[in-house]
Every structure is written in C-alpha cells, then in structure tokens.
Amino acid sequence: MNQMGRIYKIVILPGDGIGREVIPEVRRVIEDAIVTVDEIALEIHEFECGGDYFLKTGREWSEQAEYFTRTKADAILLGGIGAKGLDGKTVRRPDGNLAGYSIVVGLRQELELFANVRPVKLYEGVPTPLADKKPEDIDMVIVRENTEGLYYPARGRIKRPDKDFAYDLRLITARGSERVARFAFEHAKERTGAPIDNVKRVTCVDKSNLLAGCQLFRESFDKVGKEFKEITRDYAYVDAWTLMVLRKPEYYDVVVTTNAFGDIISDLGGALQGGLGVSPSGNIGIERAMFEPVHGSAPDIAGTGKANPIAALLSAAMMFEWLSKKYNDKIPLGCAKRIRESIEEVLREGKIRTMDLCLGRWSKVKPSTTKQVTNEIIRKMG
Ligand code: ATP
C-alpha cells in the first residue's frame, strides 16, 4: 500500500494483433521493475477483448471485463483493437462497427474521456523525416477533443432510387469545447513552454473562417484562455498549421483542436517524432483515464516480433504520471521517470532497436525483437 493507502487498480486490455505482443512487455516492465523497486501498490486485472475474442465468443469482451473496467478501474491500458477473420476481412459486429468498437471508442464516450493527449517529442536516437530538426526542436503536446465533433455518433445514409447520400453531424458544444480548452491551458501551465522561446503557448487549431462549430470552439478557447494570464493564446487554421508545423515545429508548445482535425494532425505529429512505434497517447477524463499506443493492431507485422514496444511503454509512463497527479502521490511519478529514463538511454545508445527505427543514421543497425528491446529497457532500470 502506498503513502495514500491506495492500491491502484489497473486494467490491462491487450486486444488484438501486436497489442498482444507489446502489452505483455509493458506488464513485464511493470511487474519486474516497477512493483519490486518502486514499491508501488497496484493490482493488475487483465482481460481478453477485441476482434479475435469476438470471433471466439460473439462478445467484444466478457461481462466481468466490461463491468470491472467501467466501474472499478483507476486506469486502463489498452493495446490495439482490430482482427481479421478467415476470409481476410476485418471482423465486424452485426451493426457494421469494428469488433472491439465498444472498447476503443465506446469507453471514451461512456467514461467521458474528453481529452485525447498526444505528446509529440523527438527523442535522441530516433530518426525524424525533418532533415534539419533535432530533439531540442520537437516537443509539443496535441490535445484533441475526444467525445464530440465529426466523430459524434450521429450519422446516416439515405439511399433511395432518386438520391443516395450520407451525412455525419458535427456536433460541437460550448461545454465540450471549454473543458478541453481548460485541460490544454492547465497542461501548458505544467510545461516549460515552446522549444523556440520557452513561451508557454496554447495554439487553437480550427477552421473558424468557415465552420460554425469551429467558431464556437475558438470562442470557448478565448473565454477559458482569459483566465490563464501567464499563457499566450495563439491561433491557426488547420490547413495552414500542417504547413507551419513542418517548417517550424519548435514554435509549438500545446495545441488544442476538435476531434477529427485532432485525429489527422496528431498522426502528422506522430510522423515527426519517429512514427507509430514511439507514439503514446492518453484519453483523459475527470475521474478515469485510458492509455494506449497510437498504433492499432498492425496485422501486417503481428506475430513476427517486429513490433516496437516503446509506444506502449511510454503510454504506461503517461498512466503513472496521471495517477500521480490525480491522487497527489509521488510514487507513480517515480515509476514514470524510471520507465522514461531507461527508454531514453536505450534510444540514445542506438544499438538495440526494432526495425521501424533502423533508418537514416541507424540503417546499418541489426533490428532487435520486441522482447530484446524490453529486456534492454528492464536491464537499464537496474
Ligand atoms: P488498425 O486497423 O488496428 O489500426 P493498421 O495496421 O491499419 O491496424 P496500425 O496498427 O496503426 O494500423 O499500423 C500501421 C502500420 O504501422 C503497421 O502496418 C505497421 O507496419 C506499422 N506499425 C504500427 N505500430 C508499430 C509498432 N509498434 N512497431 C513497428 N511498426 C508499427
């Protein structure tokens, strides 16, 4: 038991494909290195879920998994969702949604995990596609609204002999926009500012020259931002932002945006920091949070030992940081620090890495497997 007398209940959901390869590695790091050395008190509850589970049982996860995750978990760690059936097609529920949708998308709605946080940080030893940029130039956080906007589940198709059309309602509310803006400003308070000038800056990325929802989003951003005098408000239209971030990533500190724009621009961010193998994320609400690597189940490399475990491990570090803040407990923060420092050391040394990072200066390095990378990270944790 920790200083707060709390035993953290962590739900682990490996899911499908490489989720089932990287999440056991995270579990190994937590159990081998974290629990024993840092003496953090936690219970791990692991459940099967996703497309393969659906094929076996006709359910996306068991009733027990669903109940426990929704009502008891302090934090959730998810791998990747999405399996292929024997016909080679993605496994779907009878309603057409991906088998596993209730977990990967449903939990965001049900637990009100309104902020999707995607750190974009270039670590030393990781190849970036931007020729002249270095780790000190790329360190921002993209905060994407996670529950409404274009991905709000209000859509349909009208198909008649005379017309055939589809619509997706883009619902944006003042409440939803204000709470994600507040999250972004609070987050900026804790950071040291943009790499270029150390100015604490929150950039609102939208299309408010055209879309009513974006006008409300920007109004909400301004309303909340006025309360944060020490933080600079900044604005960009989403199309222009994609250009500017490639030219001058060092200008950005925290970026806040609507759901679908956030989905797209954060993948661009993922590319800048070295790809999906090193891109973590968190889905954060008031009471609960779910952490997951940005990648999915990657069926093309599943079972080959090529998956990079670092995105999932960095997601676990984010989970410990969130627990620390939420429960005002320093122990999880120490766990996160040890995971991060070991990953950074392994990346910096550049000798042991999965194939996705064997590019550029590191193209001659012999690729290591998922397990070999984790072994080295655990060894560094000492
Ligand atoms: P899904 O439909 O579940 O999202 P996907 O294959 O369409 O699966 P991702 O899982 O996001 O999408 O992966 C896209 C590609 O990136 C993969 O095909 C794989 O080659 C590569 N990739 C993803 N994650 C990793 C990783 N952890 N390590 C190495 N390569 C990865």
Coordinates of N, CA and C in Angstrom, one line a residue, residues 163-345:
K163 N -32.2 9.4 -54.9 CA -31.0 10.0 -54.3 C -30.3 9.0 -53.4
D164 N -29.0 9.3 -53.2 CA -28.1 8.5 -52.4 C -27.2 9.4 -51.7
F165 N -27.4 9.6 -50.4 CA -26.4 10.5 -49.7 C -26.2 10.0 -48.3
A166 N -25.1 10.5 -47.7 CA -24.7 10.2 -46.3 C -24.4 11.5 -45.6
Y167 N -24.6 11.4 -44.3 CA -24.3 12.6 -43.5 C -23.7 12.3 -42.2
D168 N -22.8 13.1 -41.7 CA -22.2 13.0 -40.4 C -22.4 14.3 -39.7
L169 N -23.1 14.3 -38.6 CA -23.4 15.5 -37.9 C -22.2 15.9 -37.1
R170 N -21.7 17.1 -37.2 CA -20.5 17.6 -36.5 C -21.0 18.4 -35.3
L171 N -21.2 17.7 -34.2 CA -21.8 18.4 -33.0 C -20.6 19.0 -32.2
I172 N -20.7 20.3 -31.9 CA -19.7 20.9 -31.1 C -20.5 21.7 -30.0
T173 N -20.2 21.5 -28.8 CA -20.9 22.2 -27.7 C -19.9 23.1 -27.0
A174 N -20.5 24.1 -26.3 CA -19.7 25.1 -25.5 C -19.1 24.3 -24.4
R175 N -19.8 23.5 -23.7 CA -19.3 22.7 -22.6 C -18.1 21.9 -23.0
G176 N -18.3 21.1 -24.1 CA -17.2 20.2 -24.5 C -16.0 21.0 -24.9
S177 N -16.2 22.2 -25.6 CA -15.0 23.0 -26.1 C -14.3 23.6 -24.9
E178 N -15.1 24.1 -23.9 CA -14.5 24.8 -22.8 C -13.7 23.8 -21.9
R179 N -14.2 22.6 -21.8 CA -13.5 21.7 -20.9 C -12.2 21.2 -21.5
V180 N -12.2 21.1 -22.8 CA -10.9 20.6 -23.4 C -9.9 21.8 -23.5
A181 N -10.5 23.0 -23.7 CA -9.6 24.2 -23.7 C -8.9 24.3 -22.3
R182 N -9.8 24.2 -21.3 CA -9.2 24.3 -19.9 C -8.1 23.2 -19.6
F183 N -8.4 22.1 -20.1 CA -7.4 21.0 -20.0 C -6.1 21.4 -20.6
A184 N -6.2 22.0 -21.8 CA -5.0 22.4 -22.6 C -4.2 23.5 -21.8
F185 N -4.9 24.5 -21.3 CA -4.3 25.6 -20.6 C -3.6 25.1 -19.3
E186 N -4.4 24.2 -18.6 CA -3.8 23.6 -17.4 C -2.5 22.8 -17.7
H187 N -2.6 22.1 -18.8 CA -1.4 21.3 -19.2 C -0.2 22.2 -19.5
A188 N -0.5 23.3 -20.2 CA 0.6 24.3 -20.6 C 1.2 24.8 -19.3
K189 N 0.4 25.0 -18.3 CA 1.0 25.6 -17.0 C 2.1 24.7 -16.5
E190 N 2.0 23.4 -16.7 CA 3.0 22.5 -16.1 C 4.2 22.3 -17.0
R191 N 4.1 22.8 -18.2 CA 5.3 22.6 -19.1 C 6.2 23.8 -19.1
T192 N 7.3 23.6 -19.8 CA 8.3 24.7 -19.8 C 8.2 25.6 -21.0
G193 N 7.2 25.5 -21.8 CA 7.0 26.4 -22.9 C 7.5 25.7 -24.2
A194 N 7.4 26.6 -25.3 CA 7.8 26.1 -26.6 C 9.3 26.0 -26.7
P195 N 9.8 25.0 -27.5 CA 11.3 25.0 -27.6 C 11.9 26.2 -28.2
I196 N 11.2 27.0 -29.0 CA 11.9 28.1 -29.7 C 12.2 29.3 -28.7
D197 N 11.3 29.5 -27.8 CA 11.4 30.7 -26.9 C 11.0 30.5 -25.5
N198 N 10.7 29.3 -25.1 CA 10.2 29.0 -23.8 C 8.9 29.7 -23.4
V199 N 8.2 30.2 -24.4 CA 6.9 30.8 -24.0 C 5.9 29.7 -23.9
K200 N 5.1 29.9 -22.8 CA 4.0 28.9 -22.6 C 2.9 29.3 -23.6
R201 N 2.6 28.5 -24.5 CA 1.7 28.9 -25.6 C 0.7 27.8 -25.9
V202 N -0.6 28.2 -26.0 CA -1.6 27.2 -26.5 C -2.1 27.7 -27.8
T203 N -2.0 26.8 -28.8 CA -2.5 27.2 -30.1 C -3.8 26.5 -30.4
C204 N -4.8 27.3 -30.8 CA -6.1 26.7 -31.1 C -6.1 26.5 -32.6
V205 N -6.2 25.2 -33.0 CA -6.2 24.8 -34.4 C -7.7 24.5 -34.8
D206 N -8.2 25.2 -35.8 CA -9.6 25.1 -36.2 C -9.7 25.5 -37.6
K207 N -11.0 25.7 -38.0 CA -11.3 26.2 -39.4 C -12.4 27.2 -39.1
S208 N -12.2 28.1 -38.3 CA -13.2 29.1 -37.8 C -13.5 30.1 -38.9
N209 N -12.8 30.2 -40.0 CA -13.1 31.0 -41.1 C -14.3 30.5 -41.9
L210 N -14.6 29.2 -41.6 CA -15.7 28.6 -42.4 C -16.8 27.9 -41.6
L211 N -16.4 27.2 -40.5 CA -17.3 26.3 -39.8 C -17.9 26.9 -38.5
A212 N -19.2 26.8 -38.4 CA -19.8 27.3 -37.2 C -19.3 26.7 -35.9
G213 N -19.1 25.3 -36.0 CA -18.6 24.6 -34.8 C -17.3 25.1 -34.4
C214 N -16.4 25.4 -35.4 CA -15.1 25.9 -35.1 C -15.1 27.3 -34.5
Q215 N -16.2 28.1 -34.9 CA -16.3 29.5 -34.3 C -16.6 29.3 -32.8
L216 N -17.5 28.4 -32.5 CA -17.8 28.2 -31.1 C -16.6 27.6 -30.3
F217 N -15.9 26.8 -31.0 CA -14.7 26.2 -30.4 C -13.7 27.3 -30.0
R218 N -13.5 28.2 -31.0 CA -12.5 29.3 -30.8 C -13.0 30.3 -29.7
E219 N -14.3 30.6 -29.7 CA -14.9 31.5 -28.7 C -14.7 30.9 -27.3
S220 N -14.9 29.6 -27.2 CA -14.7 28.9 -25.9 C -13.3 28.9 -25.5
F221 N -12.4 28.7 -26.4 CA -10.9 28.8 -26.2 C -10.5 30.1 -25.6
D222 N -11.1 31.2 -26.2 CA -10.8 32.6 -25.7 C -11.3 32.8 -24.4
K223 N -12.6 32.4 -24.2 CA -13.2 32.6 -22.9 C -12.4 31.9 -21.7
V224 N -12.0 30.7 -21.9 CA -11.2 30.0 -20.9 C -9.8 30.6 -20.8
G225 N -9.2 30.9 -22.0 CA -7.8 31.3 -22.0 C -7.6 32.6 -21.2
K226 N -8.7 33.4 -21.2 CA -8.5 34.7 -20.5 C -8.2 34.5 -19.0
E227 N -8.6 33.4 -18.5 CA -8.3 33.1 -17.0 C -6.9 32.7 -16.8
F228 N -6.2 32.4 -17.9 CA -4.7 32.0 -17.7 C -3.8 33.1 -18.3
K229 N -3.6 34.1 -17.4 CA -2.9 35.3 -17.9 C -1.4 35.0 -18.3
E230 N -0.8 33.9 -17.7 CA 0.6 33.7 -17.9 C 0.8 32.8 -19.2
I231 N -0.3 32.5 -19.9 CA -0.2 31.6 -21.1 C -0.6 32.4 -22.3
T232 N 0.2 32.3 -23.4 CA -0.1 33.1 -24.6 C -1.1 32.3 -25.4
R233 N -2.1 33.0 -25.9 CA -3.0 32.4 -26.8 C -2.6 32.5 -28.3
D234 N -2.7 31.5 -29.1 CA -2.2 31.5 -30.4 C -3.3 30.8 -31.3
Y235 N -3.3 31.1 -32.6 CA -4.4 30.6 -33.4 C -3.8 30.1 -34.8
A236 N -4.4 29.1 -35.3 CA -4.0 28.7 -36.7 C -5.2 27.9 -37.3
Y237 N -5.4 28.2 -38.6 CA -6.3 27.3 -39.3 C -5.7 26.0 -39.6
V238 N -6.5 25.0 -39.6 CA -5.9 23.6 -39.6 C -5.0 23.4 -40.8
D239 N -5.5 23.9 -42.0 CA -4.7 23.6 -43.2 C -3.3 24.3 -43.1
A240 N -3.3 25.6 -42.6 CA -2.1 26.3 -42.5 C -1.2 25.7 -41.5
W241 N -1.8 25.1 -40.4 CA -1.0 24.6 -39.3 C -0.1 23.4 -39.8
T242 N -0.7 22.6 -40.7 CA 0.1 21.4 -41.2 C 1.3 21.9 -41.9
L243 N 1.2 23.0 -42.6 CA 2.4 23.6 -43.2 C 3.4 24.1 -42.2
M244 N 2.9 24.9 -41.3 CA 3.7 25.6 -40.3 C 4.5 24.6 -39.4
V245 N 3.8 23.5 -39.0 CA 4.5 22.6 -38.1 C 5.6 21.9 -38.7
L246 N 5.6 21.7 -40.0 CA 6.7 21.1 -40.7 C 7.9 22.1 -40.8
R247 N 7.5 23.4 -41.0 CA 8.6 24.3 -41.1 C 9.2 24.7 -39.8
K248 N 8.3 24.9 -38.8 CA 8.8 25.4 -37.5 C 8.2 24.7 -36.3
P249 N 8.5 23.4 -36.2 CA 7.8 22.6 -35.1 C 8.2 23.2 -33.7
E250 N 9.4 23.9 -33.6 CA 9.8 24.4 -32.4 C 9.0 25.6 -31.8
Y251 N 8.1 26.1 -32.6 CA 7.2 27.2 -32.2 C 6.1 26.6 -31.3
Y252 N 5.7 25.3 -31.4 CA 4.6 24.8 -30.7 C 4.8 24.2 -29.4
D253 N 3.9 24.5 -28.5 CA 4.0 24.0 -27.1 C 2.8 23.1 -26.8
V254 N 1.6 23.7 -26.7 CA 0.4 22.8 -26.5 C -0.5 23.3 -27.7
V255 N -1.1 22.3 -28.3 CA -2.0 22.6 -29.4 C -3.4 21.9 -29.1
V256 N -4.4 22.7 -29.2 CA -5.8 22.1 -28.9 C -6.7 22.2 -30.1
T257 N -7.4 21.1 -30.4 CA -8.2 21.1 -31.6 C -9.4 20.2 -31.4
T258 N -10.3 20.3 -32.4 CA -11.5 19.5 -32.4 C -11.2 18.0 -32.8
N259 N -12.2 17.2 -32.7 CA -12.0 15.7 -32.7 C -11.3 15.2 -34.0
A260 N -12.0 15.5 -35.2 CA -11.5 14.9 -36.4 C -10.2 15.6 -36.9
F261 N -10.1 16.9 -36.7 CA -8.8 17.6 -37.0 C -7.7 17.0 -36.1
G262 N -8.0 16.8 -34.9 CA -7.0 16.3 -34.0 C -6.5 14.9 -34.4
D263 N -7.5 14.1 -34.9 CA -7.1 12.7 -35.3 C -6.1 12.8 -36.4
I264 N -6.3 13.8 -37.3 CA -5.4 13.9 -38.5 C -4.1 14.5 -38.1
I265 N -4.1 15.7 -37.4 CA -2.9 16.4 -37.2 C -2.0 15.6 -36.2
S266 N -2.6 14.8 -35.3 CA -1.7 14.1 -34.4 C -1.0 13.0 -35.1
D267 N -1.5 12.5 -36.2 CA -0.7 11.5 -37.0 C 0.5 12.2 -37.6
L268 N 0.3 13.4 -38.0 CA 1.4 14.2 -38.6 C 2.5 14.3 -37.5
G269 N 2.0 14.7 -36.3 CA 2.9 14.8 -35.1 C 3.6 13.5 -34.9
G270 N 2.9 12.4 -35.0 CA 3.5 11.0 -34.8 C 4.6 10.8 -35.8
A271 N 4.4 11.2 -37.0 CA 5.5 11.1 -38.0 C 6.7 11.9 -37.6
L272 N 6.5 13.1 -37.2 CA 7.7 14.0 -36.8 C 8.5 13.4 -35.7
Q273 N 7.9 12.6 -34.8 CA 8.6 12.1 -33.7 C 9.2 10.7 -33.9
G274 N 9.0 10.2 -35.2 CA 9.7 8.9 -35.5 C 8.7 7.8 -35.8
G275 N 7.4 8.1 -35.8 CA 6.4 7.0 -36.3 C 5.6 6.4 -35.1
L276 N 4.8 5.4 -35.6 CA 3.9 4.8 -34.6 C 4.5 4.0 -33.5
G277 N 5.7 3.5 -33.8 CA 6.4 2.7 -32.8 C 6.8 3.4 -31.5
V278 N 6.8 4.8 -31.6 CA 7.2 5.6 -30.5 C 6.2 6.6 -30.1
S279 N 4.9 6.4 -30.5 CA 3.9 7.5 -30.3 C 2.9 7.0 -29.2
P280 N 2.9 7.6 -28.0 CA 1.9 7.2 -27.0 C 0.7 8.1 -27.0
S281 N -0.3 7.7 -26.2 CA -1.4 8.6 -26.0 C -2.2 8.3 -24.8
G282 N -3.0 9.3 -24.3 CA -3.9 9.1 -23.2 C -5.2 9.7 -23.5
N283 N -6.3 9.0 -23.0 CA -7.6 9.5 -23.1 C -8.1 9.9 -21.7
I284 N -8.2 11.1 -21.5 CA -8.3 11.5 -20.1 C -9.6 12.2 -19.8
G285 N -10.2 11.8 -18.6 CA -11.5 12.4 -18.2 C -11.2 13.0 -16.8
I286 N -12.3 13.2 -16.1 CA -12.1 13.8 -14.8 C -11.7 12.7 -13.8
E287 N -12.5 11.6 -13.8 CA -12.2 10.6 -12.8 C -11.4 9.4 -13.3
R288 N -11.4 9.2 -14.6 CA -10.8 8.0 -15.2 C -10.0 8.3 -16.4
A289 N -9.1 7.4 -16.8 CA -8.3 7.6 -17.9 C -7.9 6.3 -18.6
M290 N -7.7 6.4 -19.9 CA -7.3 5.2 -20.6 C -6.1 5.5 -21.5
F291 N -5.0 4.7 -21.4 CA -3.8 5.0 -22.1 C -3.6 3.9 -23.2
E292 N -3.1 4.3 -24.3 CA -2.9 3.4 -25.4 C -1.8 3.9 -26.4
P293 N -1.1 3.0 -27.0 CA -0.2 3.4 -28.1 C -1.1 3.9 -29.2
V294 N -0.6 4.9 -30.0 CA -1.4 5.4 -31.1 C -1.6 4.4 -32.2
H295 N -0.7 3.4 -32.3 CA -0.9 2.4 -33.3 C -2.0 1.5 -33.0
G296 N -2.5 0.8 -34.0 CA -3.6 -0.2 -33.8 C -3.0 -1.6 -33.7
S297 N -3.7 -2.6 -34.2 CA -3.2 -4.0 -34.1 C -2.2 -4.4 -35.1
A298 N -1.9 -3.5 -36.1 CA -0.9 -3.8 -37.1 C -0.8 -5.2 -37.6
P299 N -1.9 -5.7 -38.2 CA -1.9 -7.2 -38.6 C -0.7 -7.6 -39.5
D300 N -0.2 -6.6 -40.2 CA 0.9 -7.0 -41.1 C 2.2 -7.4 -40.4
I301 N 2.4 -7.0 -39.2 CA 3.6 -7.4 -38.5 C 3.3 -8.3 -37.3
A302 N 2.0 -8.5 -37.0 CA 1.6 -9.3 -35.8 C 2.3 -10.7 -35.9
G303 N 2.8 -11.1 -34.8 CA 3.4 -12.4 -34.7 C 4.8 -12.5 -35.2
T304 N 5.4 -11.4 -35.7 CA 6.7 -11.5 -36.2 C 7.8 -11.1 -35.2
G305 N 7.4 -10.5 -34.1 CA 8.4 -10.0 -33.1 C 9.0 -8.7 -33.6
K306 N 8.4 -8.0 -34.6 CA 9.0 -6.7 -35.0 C 8.4 -5.5 -34.4
A307 N 7.3 -5.7 -33.6 CA 6.6 -4.5 -33.1 C 7.5 -3.8 -32.0
N308 N 7.5 -2.5 -32.1 CA 8.2 -1.7 -31.2 C 7.4 -1.5 -29.9
P309 N 7.9 -1.9 -28.7 CA 7.1 -1.8 -27.5 C 7.1 -0.4 -26.9
I310 N 7.9 0.5 -27.5 CA 8.2 1.8 -26.8 C 6.9 2.7 -26.8
A311 N 6.1 2.7 -27.8 CA 4.8 3.5 -27.8 C 4.0 3.0 -26.6
A312 N 3.9 1.7 -26.4 CA 3.0 1.2 -25.3 C 3.7 1.5 -23.9
L313 N 5.0 1.4 -23.9 CA 5.7 1.7 -22.6 C 5.6 3.2 -22.3
L314 N 5.7 4.0 -23.3 CA 5.5 5.5 -23.0 C 4.1 5.8 -22.5
S315 N 3.1 5.0 -23.1 CA 1.7 5.2 -22.7 C 1.6 4.8 -21.2
A316 N 2.3 3.7 -20.8 CA 2.3 3.3 -19.4 C 2.9 4.4 -18.5
A317 N 4.0 5.1 -19.0 CA 4.6 6.2 -18.2 C 3.6 7.3 -18.1
M318 N 2.8 7.6 -19.1 CA 1.8 8.6 -19.0 C 0.8 8.2 -18.0
M319 N 0.4 6.9 -17.9 CA -0.6 6.5 -17.0 C -0.1 6.7 -15.5
F320 N 1.2 6.4 -15.3 CA 1.7 6.6 -13.9 C 1.8 8.1 -13.6
E321 N 2.1 9.0 -14.6 CA 2.1 10.4 -14.3 C 0.7 10.9 -14.0
W322 N -0.3 10.4 -14.7 CA -1.7 10.8 -14.4 C -2.1 10.3 -13.0
L323 N -1.8 9.1 -12.7 CA -2.2 8.6 -11.3 C -1.5 9.5 -10.3
S324 N -0.3 9.9 -10.5 CA 0.4 10.7 -9.5 C -0.3 12.0 -9.3
K325 N -0.7 12.6 -10.4 CA -1.4 13.9 -10.3 C -2.8 13.7 -9.7
K326 N -3.5 12.8 -10.2 CA -4.9 12.6 -9.7 C -4.9 12.3 -8.2
Y327 N -4.0 11.4 -7.7 CA -4.0 11.0 -6.3 C -3.0 11.7 -5.5
N328 N -2.4 12.7 -6.1 CA -1.3 13.5 -5.3 C -0.4 12.6 -4.6
D329 N 0.2 11.7 -5.4 CA 1.1 10.6 -4.9 C 2.4 10.6 -5.7
K330 N 3.5 10.8 -5.0 CA 4.8 10.9 -5.8 C 5.3 9.6 -6.3
I331 N 4.8 8.4 -5.7 CA 5.4 7.1 -6.1 C 5.1 6.8 -7.6
P332 N 3.9 7.0 -8.1 CA 3.7 6.7 -9.6 C 4.6 7.6 -10.4
L333 N 4.8 8.8 -10.0 CA 5.7 9.7 -10.8 C 7.1 9.2 -10.9
G334 N 7.6 8.6 -9.8 CA 8.9 8.0 -9.8 C 9.0 6.8 -10.8
C335 N 7.9 6.0 -10.8 CA 7.8 4.9 -11.8 C 7.9 5.4 -13.2
A336 N 7.1 6.5 -13.5 CA 7.1 7.0 -14.8 C 8.5 7.5 -15.2
K337 N 9.2 8.1 -14.3 CA 10.5 8.7 -14.5 C 11.5 7.5 -14.9
R338 N 11.4 6.4 -14.1 CA 12.3 5.3 -14.4 C 12.1 4.7 -15.7
I339 N 10.8 4.6 -16.1 CA 10.5 4.0 -17.4 C 11.1 4.9 -18.5
R340 N 10.8 6.2 -18.4 CA 11.2 7.2 -19.4 C 12.7 7.2 -19.5
E341 N 13.4 7.3 -18.4 CA 14.9 7.4 -18.4 C 15.5 6.2 -19.1
S342 N 15.0 5.0 -18.8 CA 15.5 3.8 -19.4 C 15.3 3.8 -20.9
I343 N 14.1 4.1 -21.3 CA 13.8 4.2 -22.8 C 14.7 5.2 -23.4
E344 N 14.9 6.3 -22.8 CA 15.7 7.4 -23.4 C 17.2 6.9 -23.6
E345 N 17.6 6.2 -22.6 CA 19.0 5.7 -22.7 C 19.2 4.6 -23.8

